Coordinates of C-alpha atoms (C1' of nucleotides) in Angstrom, one line a residue:
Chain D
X1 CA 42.1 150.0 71.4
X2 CA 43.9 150.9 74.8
X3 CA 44.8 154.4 74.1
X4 CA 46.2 155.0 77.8
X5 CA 46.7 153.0 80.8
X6 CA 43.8 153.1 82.9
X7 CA 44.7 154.4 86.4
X8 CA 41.1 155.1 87.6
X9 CA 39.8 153.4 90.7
X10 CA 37.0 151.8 88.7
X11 CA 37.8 149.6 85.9
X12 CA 36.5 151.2 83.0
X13 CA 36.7 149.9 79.5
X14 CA 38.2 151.9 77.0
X15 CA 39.2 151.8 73.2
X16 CA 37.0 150.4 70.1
X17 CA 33.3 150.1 71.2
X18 CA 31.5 147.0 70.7
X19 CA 28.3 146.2 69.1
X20 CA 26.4 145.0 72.1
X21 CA 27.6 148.5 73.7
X22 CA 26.7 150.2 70.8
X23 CA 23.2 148.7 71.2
X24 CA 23.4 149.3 75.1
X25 CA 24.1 153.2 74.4
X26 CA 21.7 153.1 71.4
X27 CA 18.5 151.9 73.6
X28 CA 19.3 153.8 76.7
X29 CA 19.1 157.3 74.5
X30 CA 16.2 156.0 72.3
X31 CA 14.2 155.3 76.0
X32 CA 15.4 158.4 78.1
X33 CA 17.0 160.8 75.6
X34 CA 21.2 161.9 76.0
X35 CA 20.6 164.3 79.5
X36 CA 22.5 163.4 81.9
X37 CA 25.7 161.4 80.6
X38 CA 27.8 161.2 83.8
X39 CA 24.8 158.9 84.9
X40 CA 24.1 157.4 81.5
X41 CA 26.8 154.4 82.0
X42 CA 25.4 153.1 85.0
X43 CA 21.8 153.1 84.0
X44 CA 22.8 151.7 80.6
X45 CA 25.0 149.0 82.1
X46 CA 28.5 150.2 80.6
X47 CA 31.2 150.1 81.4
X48 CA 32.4 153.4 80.5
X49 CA 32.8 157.0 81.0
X50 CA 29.8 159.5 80.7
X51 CA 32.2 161.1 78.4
X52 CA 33.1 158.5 76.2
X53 CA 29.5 157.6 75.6
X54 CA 28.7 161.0 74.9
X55 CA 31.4 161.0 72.5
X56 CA 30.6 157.8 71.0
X57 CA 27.0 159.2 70.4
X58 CA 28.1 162.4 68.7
X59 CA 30.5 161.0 66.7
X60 CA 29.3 157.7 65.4
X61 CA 25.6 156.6 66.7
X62 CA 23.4 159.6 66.5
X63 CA 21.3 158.5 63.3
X64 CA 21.3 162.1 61.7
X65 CA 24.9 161.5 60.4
X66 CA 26.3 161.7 57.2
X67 CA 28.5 158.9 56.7
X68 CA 30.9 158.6 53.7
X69 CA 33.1 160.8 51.6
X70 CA 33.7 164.1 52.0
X71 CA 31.5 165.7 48.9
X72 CA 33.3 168.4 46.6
X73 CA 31.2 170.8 48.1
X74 CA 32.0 170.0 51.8
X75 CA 35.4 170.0 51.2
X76 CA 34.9 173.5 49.4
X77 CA 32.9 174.6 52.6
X78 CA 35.2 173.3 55.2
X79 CA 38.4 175.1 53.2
X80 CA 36.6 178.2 53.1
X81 CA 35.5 178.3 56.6
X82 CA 38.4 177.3 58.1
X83 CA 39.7 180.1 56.4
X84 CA 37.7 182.6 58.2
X85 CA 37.5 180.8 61.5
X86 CA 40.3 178.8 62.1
X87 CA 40.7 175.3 63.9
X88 CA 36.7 176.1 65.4
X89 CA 35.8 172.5 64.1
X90 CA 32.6 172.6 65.6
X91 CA 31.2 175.5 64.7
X92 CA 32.3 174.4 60.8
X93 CA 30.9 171.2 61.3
X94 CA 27.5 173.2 62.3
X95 CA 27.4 174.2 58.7
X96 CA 28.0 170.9 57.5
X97 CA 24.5 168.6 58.4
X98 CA 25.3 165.3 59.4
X99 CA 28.9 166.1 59.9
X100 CA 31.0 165.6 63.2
X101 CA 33.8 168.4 64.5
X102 CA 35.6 165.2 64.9
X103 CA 35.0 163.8 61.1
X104 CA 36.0 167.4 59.7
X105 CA 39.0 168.1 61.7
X106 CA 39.9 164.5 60.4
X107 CA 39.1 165.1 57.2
X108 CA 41.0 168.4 57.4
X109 CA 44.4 166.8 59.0
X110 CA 44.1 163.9 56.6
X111 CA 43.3 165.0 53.3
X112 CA 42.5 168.9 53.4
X113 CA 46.0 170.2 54.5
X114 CA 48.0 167.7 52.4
X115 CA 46.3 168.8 49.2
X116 CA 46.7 172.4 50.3
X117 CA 50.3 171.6 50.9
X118 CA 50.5 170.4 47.1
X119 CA 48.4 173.2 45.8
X120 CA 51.5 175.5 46.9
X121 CA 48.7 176.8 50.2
X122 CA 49.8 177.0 53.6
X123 CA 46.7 175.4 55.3
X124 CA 47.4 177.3 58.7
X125 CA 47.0 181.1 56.8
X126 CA 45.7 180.1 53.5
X127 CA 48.0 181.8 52.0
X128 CA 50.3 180.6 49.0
X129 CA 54.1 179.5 50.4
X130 CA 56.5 181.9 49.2
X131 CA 58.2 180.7 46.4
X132 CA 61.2 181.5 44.0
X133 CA 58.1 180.9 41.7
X134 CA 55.5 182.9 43.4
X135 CA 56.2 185.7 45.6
X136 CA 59.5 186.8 47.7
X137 CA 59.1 185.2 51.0
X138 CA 57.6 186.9 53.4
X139 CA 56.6 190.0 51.2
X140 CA 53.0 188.8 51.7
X141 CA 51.0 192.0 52.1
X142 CA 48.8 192.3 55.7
X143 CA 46.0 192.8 53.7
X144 CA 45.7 189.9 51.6
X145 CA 45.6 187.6 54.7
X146 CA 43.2 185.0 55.0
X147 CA 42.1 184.5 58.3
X148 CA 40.3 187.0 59.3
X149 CA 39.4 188.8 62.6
X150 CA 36.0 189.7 63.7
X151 CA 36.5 193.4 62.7
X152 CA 37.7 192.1 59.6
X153 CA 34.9 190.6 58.7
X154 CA 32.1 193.5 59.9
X155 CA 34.4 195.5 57.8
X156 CA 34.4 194.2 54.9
X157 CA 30.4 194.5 54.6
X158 CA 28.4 196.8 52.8
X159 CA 27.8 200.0 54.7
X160 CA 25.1 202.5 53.8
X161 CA 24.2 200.0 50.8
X162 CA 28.0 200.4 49.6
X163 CA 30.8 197.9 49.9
X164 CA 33.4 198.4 51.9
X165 CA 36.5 197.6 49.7
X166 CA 36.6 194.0 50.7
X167 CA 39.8 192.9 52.6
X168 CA 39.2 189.1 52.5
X169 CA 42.3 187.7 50.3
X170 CA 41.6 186.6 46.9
X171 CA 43.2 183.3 48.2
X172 CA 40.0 182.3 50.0
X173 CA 38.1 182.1 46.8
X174 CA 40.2 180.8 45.1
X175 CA 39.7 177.7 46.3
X176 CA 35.8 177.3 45.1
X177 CA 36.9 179.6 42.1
X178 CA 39.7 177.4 40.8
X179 CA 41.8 180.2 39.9
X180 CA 44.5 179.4 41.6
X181 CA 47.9 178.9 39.4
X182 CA 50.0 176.0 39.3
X183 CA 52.5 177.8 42.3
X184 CA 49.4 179.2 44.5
X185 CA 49.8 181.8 43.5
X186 CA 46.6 184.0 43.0
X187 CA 45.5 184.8 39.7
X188 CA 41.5 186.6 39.2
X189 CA 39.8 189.3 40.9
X190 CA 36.5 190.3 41.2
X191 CA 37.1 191.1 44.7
X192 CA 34.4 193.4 44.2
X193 CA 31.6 191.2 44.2
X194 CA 33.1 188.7 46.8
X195 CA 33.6 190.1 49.9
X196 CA 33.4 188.3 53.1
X197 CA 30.1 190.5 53.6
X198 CA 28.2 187.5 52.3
X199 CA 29.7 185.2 54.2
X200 CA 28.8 187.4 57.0
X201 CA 25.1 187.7 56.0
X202 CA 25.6 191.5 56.6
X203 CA 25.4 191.7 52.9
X204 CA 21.8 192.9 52.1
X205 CA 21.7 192.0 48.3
X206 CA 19.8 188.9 47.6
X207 CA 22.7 186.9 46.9
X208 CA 23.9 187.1 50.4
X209 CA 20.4 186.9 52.2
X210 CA 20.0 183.6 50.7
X211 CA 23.5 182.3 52.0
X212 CA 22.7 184.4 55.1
X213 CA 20.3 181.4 55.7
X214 CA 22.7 178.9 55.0
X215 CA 25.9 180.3 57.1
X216 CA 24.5 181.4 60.2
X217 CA 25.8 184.8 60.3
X218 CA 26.2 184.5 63.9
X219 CA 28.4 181.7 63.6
X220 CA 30.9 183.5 61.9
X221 CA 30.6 186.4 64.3
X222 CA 31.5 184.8 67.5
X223 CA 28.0 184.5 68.2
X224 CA 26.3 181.6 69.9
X225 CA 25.6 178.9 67.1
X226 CA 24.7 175.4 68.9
X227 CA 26.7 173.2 66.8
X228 CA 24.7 169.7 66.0
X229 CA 26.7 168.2 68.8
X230 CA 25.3 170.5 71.5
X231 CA 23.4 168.7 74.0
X232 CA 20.3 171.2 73.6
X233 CA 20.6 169.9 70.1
X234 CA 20.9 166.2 70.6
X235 CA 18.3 166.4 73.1
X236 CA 16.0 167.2 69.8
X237 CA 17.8 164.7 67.7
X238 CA 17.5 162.0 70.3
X239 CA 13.8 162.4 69.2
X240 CA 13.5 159.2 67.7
X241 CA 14.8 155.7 68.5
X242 CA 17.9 154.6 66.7
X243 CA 17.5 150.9 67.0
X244 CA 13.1 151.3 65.9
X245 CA 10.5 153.6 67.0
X246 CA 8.3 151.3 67.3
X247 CA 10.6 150.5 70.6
X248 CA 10.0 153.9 72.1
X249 CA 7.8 154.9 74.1
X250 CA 7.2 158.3 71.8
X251 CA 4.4 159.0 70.8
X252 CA 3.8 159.5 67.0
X253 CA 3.5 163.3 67.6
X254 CA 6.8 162.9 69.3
X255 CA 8.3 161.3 66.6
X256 CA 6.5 163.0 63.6
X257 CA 8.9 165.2 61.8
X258 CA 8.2 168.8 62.7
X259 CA 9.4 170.9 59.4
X260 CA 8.0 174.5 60.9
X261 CA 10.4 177.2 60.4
X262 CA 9.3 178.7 63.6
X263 CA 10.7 175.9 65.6
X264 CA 14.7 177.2 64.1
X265 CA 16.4 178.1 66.9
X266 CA 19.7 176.6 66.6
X267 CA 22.7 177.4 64.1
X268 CA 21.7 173.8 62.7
X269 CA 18.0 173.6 62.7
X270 CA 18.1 177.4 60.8
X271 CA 20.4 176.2 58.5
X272 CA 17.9 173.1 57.7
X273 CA 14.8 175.0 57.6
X274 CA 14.9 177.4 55.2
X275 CA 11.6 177.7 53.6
X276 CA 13.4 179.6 50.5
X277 CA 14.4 176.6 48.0
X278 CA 16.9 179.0 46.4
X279 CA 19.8 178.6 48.7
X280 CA 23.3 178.6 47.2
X281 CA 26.7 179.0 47.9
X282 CA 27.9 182.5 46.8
X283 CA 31.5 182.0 46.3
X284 CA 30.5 179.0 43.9
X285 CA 27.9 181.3 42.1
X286 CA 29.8 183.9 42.0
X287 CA 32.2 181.9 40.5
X288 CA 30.4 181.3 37.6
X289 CA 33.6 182.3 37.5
X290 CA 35.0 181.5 34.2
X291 CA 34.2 185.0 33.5
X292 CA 35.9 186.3 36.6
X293 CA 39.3 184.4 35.9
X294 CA 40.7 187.0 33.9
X295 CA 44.2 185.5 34.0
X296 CA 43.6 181.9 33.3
X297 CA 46.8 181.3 32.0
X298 CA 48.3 179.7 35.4
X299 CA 44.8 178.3 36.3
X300 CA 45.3 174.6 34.9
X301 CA 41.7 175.3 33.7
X302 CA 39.8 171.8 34.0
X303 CA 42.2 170.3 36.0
X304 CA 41.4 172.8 38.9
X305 CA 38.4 170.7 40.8
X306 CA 37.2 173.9 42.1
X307 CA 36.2 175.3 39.2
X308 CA 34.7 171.9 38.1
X309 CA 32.7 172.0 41.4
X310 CA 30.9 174.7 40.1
X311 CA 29.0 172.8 37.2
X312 CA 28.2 170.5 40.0
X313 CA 24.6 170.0 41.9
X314 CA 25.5 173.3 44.5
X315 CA 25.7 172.0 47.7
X316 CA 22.7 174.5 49.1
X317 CA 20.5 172.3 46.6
X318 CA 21.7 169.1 48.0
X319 CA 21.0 170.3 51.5
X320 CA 17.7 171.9 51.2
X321 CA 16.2 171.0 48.5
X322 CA 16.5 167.6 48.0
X323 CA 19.5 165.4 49.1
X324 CA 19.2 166.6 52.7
X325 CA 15.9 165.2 52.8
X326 CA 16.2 162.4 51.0
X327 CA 19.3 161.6 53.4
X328 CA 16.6 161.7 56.1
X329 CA 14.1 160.0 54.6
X330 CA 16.8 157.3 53.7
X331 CA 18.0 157.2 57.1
X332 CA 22.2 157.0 55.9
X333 CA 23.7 155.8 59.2
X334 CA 26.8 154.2 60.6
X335 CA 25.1 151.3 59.5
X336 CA 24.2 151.6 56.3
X337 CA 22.4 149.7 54.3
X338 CA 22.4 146.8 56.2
X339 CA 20.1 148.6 59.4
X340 CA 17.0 148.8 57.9
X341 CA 15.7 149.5 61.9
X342 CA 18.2 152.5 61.9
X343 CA 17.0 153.8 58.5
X344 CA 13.5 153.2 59.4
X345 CA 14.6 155.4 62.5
X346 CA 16.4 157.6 60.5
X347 CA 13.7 158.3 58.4
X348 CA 11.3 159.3 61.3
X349 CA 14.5 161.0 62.5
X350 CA 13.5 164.9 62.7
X351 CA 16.5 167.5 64.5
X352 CA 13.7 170.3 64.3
X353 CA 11.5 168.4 66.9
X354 CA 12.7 170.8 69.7
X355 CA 9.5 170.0 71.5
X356 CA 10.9 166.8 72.1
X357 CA 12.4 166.2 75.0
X358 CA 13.4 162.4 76.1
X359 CA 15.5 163.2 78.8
X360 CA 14.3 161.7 82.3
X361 CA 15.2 164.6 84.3
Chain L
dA1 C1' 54.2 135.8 51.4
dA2 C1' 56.4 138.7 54.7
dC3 C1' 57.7 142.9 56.3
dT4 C1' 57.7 148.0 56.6
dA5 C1' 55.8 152.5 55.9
dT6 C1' 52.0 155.3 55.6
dT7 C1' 47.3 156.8 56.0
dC8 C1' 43.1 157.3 58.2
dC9 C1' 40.0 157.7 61.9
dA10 C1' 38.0 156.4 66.4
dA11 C1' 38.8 157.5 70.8
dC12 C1' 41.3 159.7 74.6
dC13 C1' 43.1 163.7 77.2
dG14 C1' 43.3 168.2 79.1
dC15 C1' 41.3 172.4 79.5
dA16 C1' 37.7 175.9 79.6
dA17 C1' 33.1 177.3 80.2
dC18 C1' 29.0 177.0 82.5
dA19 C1' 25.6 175.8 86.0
dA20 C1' 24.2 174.2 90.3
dA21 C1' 25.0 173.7 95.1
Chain H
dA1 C1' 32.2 184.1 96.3
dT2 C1' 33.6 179.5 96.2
dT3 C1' 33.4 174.7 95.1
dT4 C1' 32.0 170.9 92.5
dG5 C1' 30.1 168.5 88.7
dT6 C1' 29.0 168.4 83.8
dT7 C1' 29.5 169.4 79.2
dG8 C1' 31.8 170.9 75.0
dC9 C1' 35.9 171.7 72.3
dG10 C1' 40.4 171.2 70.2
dG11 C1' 44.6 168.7 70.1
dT12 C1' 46.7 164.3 70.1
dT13 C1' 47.4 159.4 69.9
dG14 C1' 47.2 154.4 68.9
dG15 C1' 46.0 150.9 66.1
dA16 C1' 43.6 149.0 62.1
dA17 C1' 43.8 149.2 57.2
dT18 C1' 46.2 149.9 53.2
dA19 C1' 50.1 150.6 50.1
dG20 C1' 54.6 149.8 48.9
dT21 C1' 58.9 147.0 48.8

DNA sequence: AACTATTCCAACCGCAACAAA
DNA sequence: ATTTGTTGCGGTTGGAATAGT
């Protein structure tokens, strides 16, 4: 794919990568880590950009990701915290393991907005359009506003052990809470119990402290949360050889999974070490929601797959206590099931091994 | 079967932030 | 303090794949 007409002085290649420079890319960071990527073509004999290898490697090779359809859950995730953040793809791809900024904001421009669109939402605010159906246009009340500012959100958290009277919109929940009539227009409450303070982790009941682990507070607080595509990050998840680490010169301490808590550091290794197995996703709790829709007559019921999410596996369990691990120890990869090497990489494939560090400089 | 329209996603671009010189 | 190089992020685009006619 020749996305633009070349122009540099060198001849570089551009477009669709190849296997063979797949492989190329693939061994150089399984021998000498992802350092330095401005040098990292010319060592790995490519004929590309530093950049377009790093990209390649965040997006598509590193063995950590999660290929495949969007779960219920993700998408529930990704609608709710592009509610609060915005367009900050990678830091709500850093809540989403094996996820790319590139593969959400896809996800989101492909699929997300258009069935927001037909759900009567305005993906930009989150709001419902205004609608001869719904509400007079542009009568939307400040307050019930879905994206929310950083005050906004420190706000709307418990003080002195009390809620604050919440102002996140009943619009963001209603997504996960499938209460959402046929116009978008919001129907349910319990704003009480749902306040952005959990999202926030500023919450101190248990139900928060528990998602506190899972949605790096800091993250939604313009704090520094290295997203799984930092290089700090990838330096740890270059910690085992995608094509075999029987190829590498790691040693099997190096390449051991490290599983200690104390090694967290980052947005995404705390949000995949949490040594609590009784993580879960507040807004879909809370939403055991039936009995919190107390106006389901515009609801569609059933037909709303938000509510139906709810009797699904929670997402928390698939990512800590079990399918998380299980996606490591299978080793899901760009290459699915026919890379045994990559899964066999995959499976030794640890992004807590901080101590790692494969980088020749 | 051939053509056109649409969708999806990998990759590119430009910019900003940061670090080192 | 300034320059230069590198990295990371978000927006955009082009083309392959798919659906529709």
């Amino acid at each position: 794919m020749s996305k633009r007409p070349g122009g540099t002085k060198k001849r570089l290649k551009r477009g669709l990568w190849s296997p063979e420079e797949d492989e190329k890319l693939m061994n150089h960071i399984a021998k000498y880590g992802n350092g330095c990527w401005s040098s990292i073509p010319k060592i790995a004999g490519l004929e590309r950009c530093g950049k377009s290898c790093r990209l390649r490697w965040i997006n598509y090779l590193r063995p950590d990701l999660k290929r495949g359809a969007f779960s219920q859950e993700e998408e529930d995730l990704i609608i709710h915290l592009h509610s609060i953040l915005g367009n900050k793809w990678s830091q709500i791809a850093a809540q989403l393991p094996g996820r790319t900024d590139n593969e959400v904001k896809n996800f989101w421009n492909s699929f997300i907005k258009k069935k927001l669109r037909q759900r009567g939402i305005d993906p930009a605010t989150h709001k419902p359009y205004a609608t001869a159906a719904s509400a007079p246009p542009a009568a939307t009340p400040v307050s019930r506003s879905a994206v929310f500012s950083e005050a906004e959100l420190i706000l709307s958290s418990p003080v002195g052990g009390q809620h604050m009277p919440p102002l996140v919109s009943a619009e963001s929940y209603v997504y996960s809470r499938g209460s959402m009539d046929g116009a978008g227009g919001v129907v349910g409450g319990c704003s009480d119990d749902v306040s952005l303070s959990s999202l926030s982790g500023y919450n101190n009941n248990n139900q928060t402290a528990d998602f506190a682990g899972y949605l790096d507070a800091d993250a939604l607080h313009g704090g520094v949360i290295p997203s799984v595509s930092s290089s700090s990050t990838l330096n740890s998840m270059a910690g085992v050889s995608p094509g075999g680490a029987a190829n590498t010169n790691a040693t099997t301490d190096e390449l051991c999974c490290n599983n200690n808590p104390s090694n967290s550091g980052s947005g995404f290794e705390s949000s995949t070490t949490q040594s609590s197995s009784n993580h879960h996703l507040p807004w879909l709790e809370l939403g055991s929601i039936s009995s919190c829709t107390e106006d389901a007559s515009g609801a569609g019921a059933g037909a709303d797959h938000y509510g139906a999410a709810l009797d699904e596996l929670k997402w928390s369990d698939y990512v800590f206590d079990g399918g998380y691990q299980q996606y490591h120890q299978q080793g899901q990869c760009i290459y699915g099931d026919s890379k045994a090497a990559a899964d066999a990489a995959a499976a030794q494939f640890d992004a807590h091994g901080l101590g790692i560090n494969w980088c020749l400089n």
